[in-house]
Amino acid sequence: CELRSFPYGDSSVDYPNEFLNNGLGTCRTQAYGTAFGAFTTCATLLFALSGTMNRMKFSADANIQKALGMITDLCGFISLLSTLINFGQACNAGISTDYTDSTGTQFTSKVYLGPGYVCYVICLFGAMMRAVFHWLTPVPDHGSGCTPRVPQYLLDLLDEDKDGQISWSEMKQGYAKLRRNFNHQEEETGHRSVARELHLREKQKQAASAENPLATQPGKAEP
């Protein structure tokens, strides 16, 4: 039995062994295809941990933080799971331990996944836990806990007939009420802006009168 080591080099260069080129060809292609994905997984993990730390603070947690955590961590978990399954299939389960080359030489191999694969499995578990806790942890003073139901403050606002359920007509009425409130706030903002402008002009007139009081009295002029 002979032990040889082959470095991880350019994918276009053939190894000096038919078994490595043909028997491990699919694994080699899969490994080169996931190299950039492995880098992005490590890089984006910093942003994922940052978002998790923000949600630990009562004052920093918000709806947008929860939505980003739910979507990005769930998508990251699914993509990493798909990558690990494809790599395990191509580089472990899909490799034949017995191979015979064109010259009739037989090769018997022992295939196993290395420590790098185990580390990515740990990252996969961490991504799953982050996604689950993002989905289950409510925003402070909002949400409905760990149950998939409408928050109580929204139910009280939209449930007109107080039957504990929100119908389609009640949703339309709530949306129309929201639009009316929004339009009313815009009108109040416009009225306050006009009143502020008039008040500012009046103050400017009073300041000008204080500087030159004779200019405001008809029939009198400065000597």
Coordinates of C-alpha atoms in Angstrom, one line a residue, residues 56-188:
M56 CA -30.3 41.6 22.2
K57 CA -30.7 45.3 23.1
F58 CA -34.1 46.5 24.0
S59 CA -33.6 49.9 22.6
A60 CA -32.0 48.7 19.3
D61 CA -34.5 46.0 18.4
A62 CA -37.1 47.0 15.8
N63 CA -39.3 45.5 13.1
I64 CA -36.7 45.9 10.4
Q65 CA -34.1 44.1 12.5
K66 CA -36.5 41.2 13.0
A67 CA -37.5 41.0 9.3
L68 CA -33.8 41.1 8.2
G69 CA -32.9 38.4 10.6
M70 CA -35.8 36.2 9.7
I71 CA -35.2 36.4 5.9
T72 CA -31.4 36.4 5.7
D73 CA -30.7 33.7 8.2
L74 CA -33.4 31.5 6.8
C75 CA -32.1 31.9 3.3
G76 CA -28.5 31.4 4.5
F77 CA -29.5 28.2 6.3
I78 CA -31.2 26.8 3.2
S79 CA -28.3 27.6 0.9
L80 CA -25.7 26.2 3.2
L81 CA -27.7 23.1 3.7
S82 CA -28.0 22.6 0.0
T83 CA -24.3 23.2 -0.5
L84 CA -23.3 20.6 2.2
I85 CA -25.7 18.0 0.9
N86 CA -24.3 18.4 -2.7
F87 CA -20.7 18.3 -1.4
G88 CA -21.3 15.3 0.8
Q89 CA -23.0 13.5 -2.1
A90 CA -20.2 14.3 -4.6
C91 CA -17.2 13.8 -2.3
N92 CA -18.4 11.1 0.0
A93 CA -21.4 9.0 -0.9
G94 CA -20.9 9.3 -4.6
I95 CA -17.3 8.1 -4.7
S96 CA -16.6 4.4 -5.4
T97 CA -14.2 2.9 -3.0
D98 CA -13.1 0.3 -5.6
Y99 CA -11.9 1.6 -9.0
T100 CA -10.2 -0.1 -11.9
D101 CA -8.3 2.1 -14.4
S102 CA -7.7 1.5 -18.2
T103 CA -4.6 -0.6 -17.5
G104 CA -6.4 -2.9 -15.2
T105 CA -4.9 -1.5 -12.0
Q106 CA -7.3 -1.7 -9.1
F107 CA -7.6 1.1 -6.5
T108 CA -9.2 0.7 -3.1
S109 CA -9.9 4.0 -1.4
K110 CA -11.1 5.1 2.1
V111 CA -13.3 8.1 1.7
Y112 CA -14.3 10.4 4.7
L113 CA -15.2 14.0 5.2
G114 CA -12.6 16.2 6.9
P115 CA -12.7 18.6 9.8
G116 CA -13.6 21.5 7.5
Y117 CA -16.9 19.8 6.6
V118 CA -17.6 19.3 10.3
C119 CA -17.0 23.0 11.0
Y120 CA -19.5 23.9 8.3
V121 CA -22.0 21.5 9.8
I122 CA -21.6 23.5 13.1
C123 CA -22.2 26.7 11.2
L124 CA -25.3 25.2 9.7
F125 CA -26.6 24.4 13.1
G126 CA -25.9 28.0 14.2
A127 CA -27.7 29.4 11.2
M128 CA -30.7 27.2 12.0
M129 CA -30.8 28.4 15.6
R130 CA -30.5 32.1 14.6
A131 CA -33.3 31.8 12.1
V132 CA -35.6 30.0 14.6
F133 CA -35.0 32.5 17.4
H134 CA -35.4 35.4 15.0
W135 CA -38.8 34.0 14.1
L136 CA -39.9 33.3 17.7
T137 CA -38.5 36.4 19.5
P138 CA -41.1 39.2 19.3
V139 CA -40.1 42.9 19.0
P140 CA -40.4 44.6 22.4
D141 CA -44.0 45.6 23.2
H142 CA -45.2 44.1 20.0
G143 CA -45.9 40.7 18.5
S144 CA -47.7 37.8 20.0
G145 CA -44.9 35.7 21.6
C146 CA -44.2 32.3 20.1
T147 CA -47.6 31.7 18.7
P148 CA -48.6 32.3 15.0
R149 CA -51.5 34.6 15.8
V150 CA -52.3 38.3 15.2
P151 CA -50.9 40.6 18.0
Q152 CA -53.5 41.7 20.5
Y153 CA -53.2 45.4 19.8
L154 CA -53.9 44.8 16.1
L155 CA -56.8 42.5 16.9
D156 CA -58.3 45.2 19.1
L157 CA -57.8 47.8 16.4
L158 CA -59.3 45.9 13.5
D159 CA -61.9 43.7 15.1
E160 CA -65.0 45.8 14.8
D161 CA -67.6 43.3 15.9
K162 CA -65.4 41.9 18.7
D163 CA -65.8 38.3 17.7
G164 CA -62.1 37.6 18.1
Q165 CA -61.5 37.3 14.3
I166 CA -60.6 39.7 11.6
S167 CA -62.7 39.4 8.4
W168 CA -61.8 40.7 5.0
S169 CA -64.3 43.6 5.3
E170 CA -62.8 44.6 8.6
M171 CA -59.3 44.6 7.0
K172 CA -60.7 46.9 4.3
Q173 CA -62.3 49.2 6.8
G174 CA -59.1 49.3 8.8
Y175 CA -57.1 50.3 5.7
A176 CA -59.6 53.0 4.9
K177 CA -59.4 54.3 8.4
L178 CA -55.7 54.3 8.2
R179 CA -55.8 56.4 5.0
R180 CA -58.2 58.9 6.5
N181 CA -56.0 59.3 9.6
F182 CA -53.0 59.7 7.3
N183 CA -54.7 62.4 5.2
H184 CA -55.9 64.1 8.4
Q185 CA -52.4 64.2 9.7
E186 CA -51.2 65.7 6.4
E187 CA -53.8 68.4 6.7
E188 CA -52.9 69.2 10.3

